[in-house]
Amino acid sequence: MNKKIISFPHLGNYYVPISFLLKKVTSFEVKPSPPITKKTVELGSKHSPDFVCIPFKYNLGNFIETLENGANILIQAGGGCRYGYYSEVQEKILRDLGYEFEFINLIDGDHFTVKELFQTFKKLNPKLSFIKFAYYTLLTLLMIRYMDEIDQYIRNNIGFEEVENSFSELQKQMLDDFSKTRSYFGLTHKFLSYRKKFRKLKINKPKDCLKVGIIGELYTSMEPFSSFFLEKELAKMKIQVRRFTNVSYLLYQKKLHRKKMLKYIPEYCKYTIGADGMDNVYRSKYLAMEGYDGIIHIKPFGCTPEIGAIPIIRKVCEDYHMPVIFFSFDSATSDTGIKTRLEAFYDMLKERKDRL
């Protein structure tokens, strides 16, 4: 009998809590997809429809790589915009390529219940009890929340570190430590300990540093490779970065804030646009009101909700005299072109700030 090896697409550092959960609620070996590289994109693009959005190609490339590495159970999250149709199409493509595997779609449609999620994992592990499933699911969600909180502190300060790579090295230690956690108390203790360690890292941050908000499509925001490591480039320019989209936001805050966002931007949106479109209109006005120096909007080529939001975001930025730049990524996007435009945007922001 073949050994069961379970895998899933790569998404930033979130492979850590996802791997943790799968190890606890299944009896299989867990092998996350390798970090995305140019090879991943080439594999995904070769076997994808031409005009599908780039996250589809990244995910498909991830699946091909992990199948070649021995995985035979694949997990796709599903839900949301066209992402909800990924699983069926990707499964068909992979089977046409001759791969044999079991495909699990965690979310069927835009909504799911805890009971449905439990039943999905119960099929993988018939011995799984609901108490064990609930315990480790909640522990995983807490881990994600702690990761996202630390990430925001890093984003605010990494560009001003006095010791090169001090933030990234400590973050690697933290993620490794988090992956070995056993209890809520242990995880919280680790979080508080690392939060102190991050705050002790030496930084040289001026009070009037440039501040930029990153808004846009969720996958491009959370997977660094898909945005050509945009946040790292901004850190090199000594810019404080604010990014809203993370898994904590998608799980806890998005639905709760929907009415609040519509009340905040009645002159721009009366209804939701779809996916994160309305959220990004709200964020544009919020960043302008909070005194940020500029906005960077990122999306995959062909992302329909963001295409609908862009003209409204332009109007918000015109009304509040807020500089904004738009990046659209696909498999043919040039790294050099991105850096050139980003450097020009930085020069404009710095000159504007000095003049003001």
mmCIF file of C-alpha atoms in Angstrom:
data_model
loop_
_atom_site.group_PDB
_atom_site.id
_atom_site.type_symbol
_atom_site.label_atom_id
_atom_site.label_comp_id
_atom_site.label_asym_id
_atom_site.label_seq_id
_atom_site.Cartn_x
_atom_site.Cartn_y
_atom_site.Cartn_z
ATOM 1 C CA MET A 1 0.000 0.000 0.000
ATOM 2 C CA ASN A 2 1.353 3.439 -0.976
ATOM 3 C CA LYS A 3 2.302 5.769 1.833
ATOM 4 C CA LYS A 4 -0.171 8.648 2.176
ATOM 5 C CA ILE A 5 1.498 12.043 1.707
ATOM 6 C CA ILE A 6 -0.642 15.176 1.938
ATOM 7 C CA SER A 7 0.233 18.567 0.424
ATOM 8 C CA PHE A 8 -1.192 22.009 -0.352
ATOM 9 C CA PRO A 9 -0.209 25.171 -2.302
ATOM 10 C CA HIS A 10 2.347 27.562 -0.857
ATOM 11 C CA LEU A 11 1.183 30.885 0.631
ATOM 12 C CA GLY A 12 3.863 32.904 2.380
ATOM 13 C CA ASN A 13 4.653 31.658 5.893
ATOM 14 C CA TYR A 14 1.174 30.214 6.375
ATOM 15 C CA TYR A 15 2.532 26.784 5.447
ATOM 16 C CA VAL A 16 3.646 26.576 9.107
ATOM 17 C CA PRO A 17 0.195 26.627 10.781
ATOM 18 C CA ILE A 18 -1.411 24.646 7.935
ATOM 19 C CA SER A 19 1.229 21.911 8.257
ATOM 20 C CA PHE A 20 0.767 21.966 12.024
ATOM 21 C CA LEU A 21 -2.991 21.406 11.732
ATOM 22 C CA LEU A 22 -2.718 18.637 9.128
ATOM 23 C CA LYS A 23 -0.141 16.758 11.208
ATOM 24 C CA LYS A 24 -2.448 16.880 14.228
ATOM 25 C CA VAL A 25 -5.752 15.895 12.584
ATOM 26 C CA THR A 26 -4.520 13.325 10.049
ATOM 27 C CA SER A 27 -2.242 10.311 10.300
ATOM 28 C CA PHE A 28 -0.428 11.127 7.045
ATOM 29 C CA GLU A 29 2.963 12.576 6.246
ATOM 30 C CA VAL A 30 2.604 16.292 5.524
ATOM 31 C CA LYS A 31 4.774 17.707 2.757
ATOM 32 C CA PRO A 32 4.040 21.381 1.945
ATOM 33 C CA SER A 33 4.648 22.573 -1.586
ATOM 34 C CA PRO A 34 8.141 24.036 -1.975
ATOM 35 C CA PRO A 35 8.515 27.834 -2.011
ATOM 36 C CA ILE A 36 7.465 29.325 -5.338
ATOM 37 C CA THR A 37 10.204 29.848 -7.914
ATOM 38 C CA LYS A 38 10.370 30.674 -11.630
ATOM 39 C CA LYS A 39 10.161 26.938 -12.282
ATOM 40 C CA THR A 40 6.830 26.814 -10.409
ATOM 41 C CA VAL A 41 5.432 29.615 -12.562
ATOM 42 C CA GLU A 42 6.716 28.009 -15.781
ATOM 43 C CA LEU A 43 5.106 24.668 -14.904
ATOM 44 C CA GLY A 44 1.802 26.282 -13.956
ATOM 45 C CA SER A 45 1.708 28.580 -17.006
ATOM 46 C CA LYS A 46 2.527 25.726 -19.396
ATOM 47 C CA HIS A 47 -0.543 23.719 -18.361
ATOM 48 C CA SER A 48 -3.022 26.523 -17.534
ATOM 49 C CA PRO A 49 -5.558 28.340 -19.735
ATOM 50 C CA ASP A 50 -3.924 31.489 -21.177
ATOM 51 C CA PHE A 51 -6.152 34.095 -19.540
ATOM 52 C CA VAL A 52 -6.626 32.553 -16.103
ATOM 53 C CA CYS A 53 -5.352 34.726 -13.223
ATOM 54 C CA ILE A 54 -1.797 34.161 -12.021
ATOM 55 C CA PRO A 55 -2.656 32.609 -8.593
ATOM 56 C CA PHE A 56 -4.217 29.694 -10.515
ATOM 57 C CA LYS A 57 -0.919 29.158 -12.330
ATOM 58 C CA TYR A 58 1.099 29.378 -9.118
ATOM 59 C CA ASN A 59 -1.160 26.853 -7.394
ATOM 60 C CA LEU A 60 -1.073 24.467 -10.356
ATOM 61 C CA GLY A 61 2.717 24.709 -10.533
ATOM 62 C CA ASN A 62 2.847 23.983 -6.788
ATOM 63 C CA PHE A 63 0.686 20.886 -7.247
ATOM 64 C CA ILE A 64 2.836 19.543 -10.078
ATOM 65 C CA GLU A 65 6.026 20.035 -8.047
ATOM 66 C CA THR A 66 4.627 18.379 -4.945
ATOM 67 C CA LEU A 67 3.160 15.462 -6.920
ATOM 68 C CA GLU A 68 6.605 14.927 -8.430
ATOM 69 C CA ASN A 69 7.957 14.909 -4.850
ATOM 70 C CA GLY A 70 5.658 12.050 -3.877
ATOM 71 C CA ALA A 71 2.452 13.683 -2.624
ATOM 72 C CA ASN A 72 -0.748 11.760 -3.357
ATOM 73 C CA ILE A 73 -3.369 13.782 -1.441
ATOM 74 C CA LEU A 74 -3.853 17.416 -2.485
ATOM 75 C CA ILE A 75 -5.785 20.079 -0.584
ATOM 76 C CA GLN A 76 -7.245 23.240 -2.112
ATOM 77 C CA ALA A 77 -8.997 25.883 -0.011
ATOM 78 C CA GLY A 78 -11.660 26.948 -2.532
ATOM 79 C CA GLY A 79 -14.183 29.758 -2.018
ATOM 80 C CA GLY A 80 -14.147 33.420 -3.092
ATOM 81 C CA CYS A 81 -14.359 34.938 -6.651
ATOM 82 C CA ARG A 82 -12.988 32.686 -9.418
ATOM 83 C CA TYR A 83 -10.866 30.951 -6.807
ATOM 84 C CA GLY A 84 -13.961 28.903 -6.026
ATOM 85 C CA TYR A 85 -13.629 27.197 -9.423
ATOM 86 C CA TYR A 86 -9.918 26.417 -9.144
ATOM 87 C CA SER A 87 -10.251 22.971 -7.608
ATOM 88 C CA GLU A 88 -12.368 21.337 -10.322
ATOM 89 C CA VAL A 89 -10.300 22.758 -13.184
ATOM 90 C CA GLN A 90 -6.946 22.035 -11.550
ATOM 91 C CA GLU A 91 -7.953 18.483 -10.703
ATOM 92 C CA LYS A 92 -8.988 17.878 -14.332
ATOM 93 C CA ILE A 93 -5.720 19.290 -15.680
ATOM 94 C CA LEU A 94 -3.602 17.207 -13.297
ATOM 95 C CA ARG A 95 -5.488 13.988 -14.111
ATOM 96 C CA ASP A 96 -5.108 14.706 -17.843
ATOM 97 C CA LEU A 97 -1.357 14.962 -17.201
ATOM 98 C CA GLY A 98 -1.451 11.415 -15.829
ATOM 99 C CA TYR A 99 -1.071 12.033 -12.094
ATOM 100 C CA GLU A 100 -2.873 9.798 -9.610
ATOM 101 C CA PHE A 101 -3.990 11.437 -6.368
ATOM 102 C CA GLU A 102 -6.893 12.216 -4.061
ATOM 103 C CA PHE A 103 -8.166 15.808 -4.261
ATOM 104 C CA ILE A 104 -9.793 17.524 -1.275
ATOM 105 C CA ASN A 105 -11.635 20.835 -1.677
ATOM 106 C CA LEU A 106 -12.051 22.292 1.810
ATOM 107 C CA ILE A 107 -14.631 24.943 0.957
ATOM 108 C CA ASP A 108 -17.460 24.286 -1.485
ATOM 109 C CA GLY A 109 -18.773 27.714 -2.464
ATOM 110 C CA ASP A 110 -18.264 30.921 -0.474
ATOM 111 C CA HIS A 111 -19.434 29.546 2.863
ATOM 112 C CA PHE A 112 -18.581 26.582 5.045
ATOM 113 C CA THR A 113 -19.371 25.377 8.538
ATOM 114 C CA VAL A 114 -17.151 23.871 11.203
ATOM 115 C CA LYS A 115 -19.199 20.690 10.940
ATOM 116 C CA GLU A 116 -18.515 20.414 7.203
ATOM 117 C CA LEU A 117 -14.796 20.990 7.755
ATOM 118 C CA PHE A 118 -14.730 18.317 10.452
ATOM 119 C CA GLN A 119 -16.493 15.840 8.172
ATOM 120 C CA THR A 120 -13.883 16.495 5.464
ATOM 121 C CA PHE A 121 -11.028 15.668 7.825
ATOM 122 C CA LYS A 122 -12.992 12.749 9.267
ATOM 123 C CA LYS A 123 -12.898 11.134 5.817
ATOM 124 C CA LEU A 124 -9.106 11.398 5.873
ATOM 125 C CA ASN A 125 -8.841 10.163 9.463
ATOM 126 C CA PRO A 126 -11.848 8.060 10.574
ATOM 127 C CA LYS A 127 -10.457 7.959 14.157
ATOM 128 C CA LEU A 128 -10.515 11.751 14.489
ATOM 129 C CA SER A 129 -12.783 12.977 17.291
ATOM 130 C CA PHE A 130 -14.546 16.329 17.155
ATOM 131 C CA ILE A 131 -12.892 17.401 20.422
ATOM 132 C CA LYS A 132 -9.411 16.797 19.009
ATOM 133 C CA PHE A 133 -10.336 18.499 15.738
ATOM 134 C CA ALA A 134 -11.744 21.560 17.540
ATOM 135 C CA TYR A 135 -8.759 21.785 19.909
ATOM 136 C CA TYR A 136 -6.122 21.835 17.175
ATOM 137 C CA THR A 137 -8.168 23.977 14.815
ATOM 138 C CA LEU A 138 -8.529 26.682 17.461
ATOM 139 C CA LEU A 139 -4.837 26.357 18.348
ATOM 140 C CA THR A 140 -3.958 26.800 14.669
ATOM 141 C CA LEU A 141 -6.156 29.889 14.386
ATOM 142 C CA LEU A 142 -4.455 31.358 17.447
ATOM 143 C CA MET A 143 -1.063 30.656 15.875
ATOM 144 C CA ILE A 144 -2.123 32.504 12.721
ATOM 145 C CA ARG A 145 -3.337 35.450 14.772
ATOM 146 C CA TYR A 146 -0.026 35.675 16.631
ATOM 147 C CA MET A 147 1.944 35.372 13.374
ATOM 148 C CA ASP A 148 -0.034 38.184 11.781
ATOM 149 C CA GLU A 149 0.451 40.466 14.780
ATOM 150 C CA ILE A 150 4.226 39.959 14.719
ATOM 151 C CA ASP A 151 4.243 40.379 10.927
ATOM 152 C CA GLN A 152 2.719 43.834 11.244
ATOM 153 C CA TYR A 153 5.427 44.907 13.693
ATOM 154 C CA ILE A 154 8.090 43.573 11.319
ATOM 155 C CA ARG A 155 6.515 45.411 8.391
ATOM 156 C CA ASN A 156 6.597 48.687 10.325
ATOM 157 C CA ASN A 157 10.235 48.402 11.364
ATOM 158 C CA ILE A 158 12.301 46.019 9.247
ATOM 159 C CA GLY A 159 13.442 48.789 6.915
ATOM 160 C CA PHE A 160 15.159 50.527 9.814
ATOM 161 C CA GLU A 161 17.034 47.601 11.427
ATOM 162 C CA GLU A 162 20.581 48.385 12.501
ATOM 163 C CA VAL A 163 21.753 44.774 12.176
ATOM 164 C CA GLU A 164 21.088 43.379 8.703
ATOM 165 C CA ASN A 165 18.666 40.399 8.610
ATOM 166 C CA SER A 166 18.030 40.600 12.375
ATOM 167 C CA PHE A 167 14.252 40.640 11.854
ATOM 168 C CA SER A 168 14.126 37.844 9.285
ATOM 169 C CA GLU A 169 16.422 35.561 11.295
ATOM 170 C CA LEU A 170 14.381 36.025 14.464
ATOM 171 C CA GLN A 171 11.196 35.401 12.480
ATOM 172 C CA LYS A 172 12.575 32.074 11.219
ATOM 173 C CA GLN A 173 13.319 31.050 14.800
ATOM 174 C CA MET A 174 9.814 32.046 15.857
ATOM 175 C CA LEU A 175 8.117 30.055 13.082
ATOM 176 C CA ASP A 176 10.200 26.987 13.891
ATOM 177 C CA ASP A 177 9.285 27.355 17.569
ATOM 178 C CA PHE A 178 5.591 27.844 16.768
ATOM 179 C CA SER A 179 5.545 24.649 14.676
ATOM 180 C CA LYS A 180 6.604 22.645 17.756
ATOM 181 C CA THR A 181 3.920 24.005 20.070
ATOM 182 C CA ARG A 182 1.697 21.642 22.051
ATOM 183 C CA SER A 183 -0.752 23.792 23.986
ATOM 184 C CA TYR A 184 -2.472 27.156 24.141
ATOM 185 C CA PHE A 185 -0.380 28.168 27.133
ATOM 186 C CA GLY A 186 2.835 27.130 25.422
ATOM 187 C CA LEU A 187 1.966 29.001 22.232
ATOM 188 C CA THR A 188 0.977 32.169 24.091
ATOM 189 C CA HIS A 189 4.180 32.023 26.142
ATOM 190 C CA LYS A 190 6.226 31.749 22.942
ATOM 191 C CA PHE A 191 4.340 34.616 21.337
ATOM 192 C CA LEU A 192 4.894 36.953 24.286
ATOM 193 C CA SER A 193 8.548 35.959 24.450
ATOM 194 C CA TYR A 194 9.161 36.634 20.752
ATOM 195 C CA ARG A 195 7.219 39.882 20.858
ATOM 196 C CA LYS A 196 9.674 41.118 23.491
ATOM 197 C CA LYS A 197 12.616 39.900 21.425
ATOM 198 C CA PHE A 198 11.406 41.742 18.327
ATOM 199 C CA ARG A 199 10.926 44.951 20.290
ATOM 200 C CA LYS A 200 14.486 44.672 21.608
ATOM 201 C CA LEU A 201 15.974 44.547 18.094
ATOM 202 C CA LYS A 202 17.816 47.786 17.407
ATOM 203 C CA ILE A 203 16.269 50.104 14.850
ATOM 204 C CA ASN A 204 17.062 53.605 13.654
ATOM 205 C CA LYS A 205 13.670 54.925 12.599
ATOM 206 C CA PRO A 206 13.062 58.647 12.023
ATOM 207 C CA LYS A 207 9.714 60.082 13.127
ATOM 208 C CA ASP A 208 9.044 61.479 9.669
ATOM 209 C CA CYS A 209 9.828 58.323 7.670
ATOM 210 C CA LEU A 210 7.912 57.605 4.488
ATOM 211 C CA LYS A 211 4.777 55.530 5.077
ATOM 212 C CA VAL A 212 3.125 53.532 2.305
ATOM 213 C CA GLY A 213 -0.011 51.396 2.348
ATOM 214 C CA ILE A 214 -0.255 48.227 0.244
ATOM 215 C CA ILE A 215 -3.744 47.304 -0.912
ATOM 216 C CA GLY A 216 -5.086 44.907 -3.524
ATOM 217 C CA GLU A 217 -5.938 41.289 -4.237
ATOM 218 C CA LEU A 218 -5.483 38.904 -1.327
ATOM 219 C CA TYR A 219 -3.190 36.222 -2.842
ATOM 220 C CA THR A 220 -0.809 38.772 -4.354
ATOM 221 C CA SER A 221 -0.705 40.540 -0.993
ATOM 222 C CA MET A 222 0.102 37.439 1.054
ATOM 223 C CA GLU A 223 2.450 35.467 -1.233
ATOM 224 C CA PRO A 224 5.714 37.476 -1.513
ATOM 225 C CA PHE A 225 6.894 35.836 -4.756
ATOM 226 C CA SER A 226 3.722 36.842 -6.594
ATOM 227 C CA SER A 227 4.418 40.549 -5.939
ATOM 228 C CA PHE A 228 8.153 40.220 -6.701
ATOM 229 C CA PHE A 229 8.967 40.632 -2.980
ATOM 230 C CA LEU A 230 7.587 44.142 -3.056
ATOM 231 C CA GLU A 231 7.694 44.592 0.722
ATOM 232 C CA LYS A 232 11.409 43.725 0.813
ATOM 233 C CA GLU A 233 12.101 46.329 -1.842
ATOM 234 C CA LEU A 234 10.215 48.945 0.164
ATOM 235 C CA ALA A 235 12.192 48.000 3.281
ATOM 236 C CA LYS A 236 15.439 48.608 1.379
ATOM 237 C CA MET A 237 14.136 52.110 0.670
ATOM 238 C CA LYS A 238 13.512 52.615 4.416
ATOM 239 C CA ILE A 239 9.746 52.855 4.060
ATOM 240 C CA GLN A 240 7.245 51.898 6.750
ATOM 241 C CA VAL A 241 4.659 49.557 5.237
ATOM 242 C CA ARG A 242 1.027 48.970 6.180
ATOM 243 C CA ARG A 243 -0.681 45.932 4.679
ATOM 244 C CA PHE A 244 -4.240 45.046 5.650
ATOM 245 C CA THR A 245 -4.850 41.653 4.078
ATOM 246 C CA ASN A 246 -3.804 38.570 6.000
ATOM 247 C CA VAL A 247 -5.499 35.336 7.039
ATOM 248 C CA SER A 248 -6.648 36.834 10.347
ATOM 249 C CA TYR A 249 -8.439 39.599 8.459
ATOM 250 C CA LEU A 250 -10.084 37.147 6.072
ATOM 251 C CA LEU A 251 -11.234 34.833 8.879
ATOM 252 C CA TYR A 252 -12.329 37.252 11.607
ATOM 253 C CA GLN A 253 -12.646 40.829 10.425
ATOM 254 C CA LYS A 254 -13.805 40.998 6.819
ATOM 255 C CA LYS A 255 -17.499 40.170 7.307
ATOM 256 C CA LEU A 256 -17.727 42.091 10.565
ATOM 257 C CA HIS A 257 -16.384 45.287 8.977
ATOM 258 C CA ARG A 258 -18.445 45.206 5.780
ATOM 259 C CA LYS A 259 -21.230 47.530 6.987
ATOM 260 C CA LYS A 260 -18.710 49.811 8.682
ATOM 261 C CA MET A 261 -16.742 50.142 5.437
ATOM 262 C CA LEU A 262 -19.832 50.999 3.396
ATOM 263 C CA LYS A 263 -20.773 53.708 5.917
ATOM 264 C CA TYR A 264 -17.254 55.144 5.659
ATOM 265 C CA ILE A 265 -17.297 55.444 1.850
ATOM 266 C CA PRO A 266 -20.938 56.216 0.866
ATOM 267 C CA GLU A 267 -19.760 58.738 -1.741
ATOM 268 C CA TYR A 268 -17.791 56.013 -3.523
ATOM 269 C CA CYS A 269 -19.572 52.685 -2.918
ATOM 270 C CA LYS A 270 -23.183 51.859 -2.158
ATOM 271 C CA TYR A 271 -22.700 48.125 -2.601
ATOM 272 C CA THR A 272 -19.870 45.600 -2.298
ATOM 273 C CA ILE A 273 -17.791 45.141 -5.447
ATOM 274 C CA GLY A 274 -16.803 41.537 -4.857
ATOM 275 C CA ALA A 275 -13.767 39.868 -3.266
ATOM 276 C CA ASP A 276 -11.646 42.658 -1.704
ATOM 277 C CA GLY A 277 -12.669 45.431 -4.114
ATOM 278 C CA MET A 278 -14.758 47.462 -1.670
ATOM 279 C CA ASP A 279 -12.231 46.840 1.096
ATOM 280 C CA ASN A 280 -9.544 48.503 -0.998
ATOM 281 C CA VAL A 281 -11.682 51.550 -1.715
ATOM 282 C CA TYR A 282 -12.194 51.876 2.046
ATOM 283 C CA ARG A 283 -8.467 51.420 2.679
ATOM 284 C CA SER A 284 -7.588 54.128 0.171
ATOM 285 C CA LYS A 285 -9.665 56.710 2.012
ATOM 286 C CA TYR A 286 -8.446 55.444 5.386
ATOM 287 C CA LEU A 287 -4.772 55.733 4.401
ATOM 288 C CA ALA A 288 -5.336 59.244 3.048
ATOM 289 C CA MET A 289 -7.061 60.315 6.267
ATOM 290 C CA GLU A 290 -4.272 58.756 8.367
ATOM 291 C CA GLY A 291 -1.593 60.814 6.652
ATOM 292 C CA TYR A 292 0.209 58.131 4.667
ATOM 293 C CA ASP A 293 2.526 59.291 1.901
ATOM 294 C CA GLY A 294 1.374 56.929 -0.835
ATOM 295 C CA ILE A 295 -0.597 53.839 -1.839
ATOM 296 C CA ILE A 296 0.507 50.806 -3.839
ATOM 297 C CA HIS A 297 -2.272 48.731 -5.361
ATOM 298 C CA ILE A 298 -1.321 45.205 -6.467
ATOM 299 C CA LYS A 299 -3.293 42.539 -8.299
ATOM 300 C CA PRO A 300 -2.922 39.602 -10.677
ATOM 301 C CA PHE A 301 -3.548 40.378 -14.343
ATOM 302 C CA GLY A 302 -7.247 39.967 -15.109
ATOM 303 C CA CYS A 303 -8.530 40.093 -11.510
ATOM 304 C CA THR A 304 -12.115 41.253 -12.156
ATOM 305 C CA PRO A 305 -13.041 42.651 -8.686
ATOM 306 C CA GLU A 306 -9.847 44.731 -8.551
ATOM 307 C CA ILE A 307 -10.332 45.974 -12.125
ATOM 308 C CA GLY A 308 -13.733 47.246 -10.984
ATOM 309 C CA ALA A 309 -12.223 48.897 -7.913
ATOM 310 C CA ILE A 310 -9.331 50.694 -9.662
ATOM 311 C CA PRO A 311 -11.335 53.629 -11.165
ATOM 312 C CA ILE A 312 -12.935 54.262 -7.760
ATOM 313 C CA ILE A 313 -9.560 54.104 -5.999
ATOM 314 C CA ARG A 314 -8.224 56.622 -8.525
ATOM 315 C CA LYS A 315 -11.126 58.948 -7.686
ATOM 316 C CA VAL A 316 -10.495 58.610 -3.922
ATOM 317 C CA CYS A 317 -6.808 59.398 -4.396
ATOM 318 C CA GLU A 318 -7.613 62.401 -6.599
ATOM 319 C CA ASP A 319 -10.050 63.751 -4.019
ATOM 320 C CA TYR A 320 -7.534 63.400 -1.184
ATOM 321 C CA HIS A 321 -4.411 64.265 -3.226
ATOM 322 C CA MET A 322 -2.910 60.879 -2.443
ATOM 323 C CA PRO A 323 -0.181 59.467 -4.735
ATOM 324 C CA VAL A 324 -1.021 55.960 -5.945
ATOM 325 C CA ILE A 325 0.658 53.441 -8.229
ATOM 326 C CA PHE A 326 -0.901 50.292 -9.696
ATOM 327 C CA PHE A 327 0.935 47.024 -10.329
ATOM 328 C CA SER A 328 -0.586 44.144 -12.273
ATOM 329 C CA PHE A 329 1.364 40.879 -12.258
ATOM 330 C CA ASP A 330 1.389 37.942 -14.662
ATOM 331 C CA SER A 331 3.827 35.215 -15.683
ATOM 332 C CA ALA A 332 5.552 37.586 -18.134
ATOM 333 C CA THR A 333 6.012 40.521 -15.733
ATOM 334 C CA SER A 334 9.578 41.857 -15.637
ATOM 335 C CA ASP A 335 11.373 42.140 -12.311
ATOM 336 C CA THR A 336 13.403 45.025 -13.712
ATOM 337 C CA GLY A 337 10.284 46.880 -14.810
ATOM 338 C CA ILE A 338 8.743 46.568 -11.343
ATOM 339 C CA LYS A 339 11.876 47.907 -9.629
ATOM 340 C CA THR A 340 12.188 50.815 -12.061
ATOM 341 C CA ARG A 341 8.605 51.950 -11.510
ATOM 342 C CA LEU A 342 8.946 51.476 -7.750
ATOM 343 C CA GLU A 343 12.117 53.597 -7.631
ATOM 344 C CA ALA A 344 10.399 56.353 -9.592
ATOM 345 C CA PHE A 345 7.434 56.237 -7.214
ATOM 346 C CA TYR A 346 9.792 56.452 -4.233
ATOM 347 C CA ASP A 347 11.588 59.484 -5.705
ATOM 348 C CA MET A 348 8.247 61.212 -6.256
ATOM 349 C CA LEU A 349 7.067 60.464 -2.686
ATOM 350 C CA LYS A 350 10.330 61.705 -1.162
ATOM 351 C CA GLU A 351 10.312 64.917 -3.199
ATOM 352 C CA ARG A 352 6.664 65.516 -2.323
ATOM 353 C CA LYS A 353 7.280 64.921 1.389
ATOM 354 C CA ASP A 354 10.293 67.249 1.419
ATOM 355 C CA ARG A 355 8.307 69.938 -0.360
ATOM 356 C CA LEU A 356 5.350 69.655 2.037
#
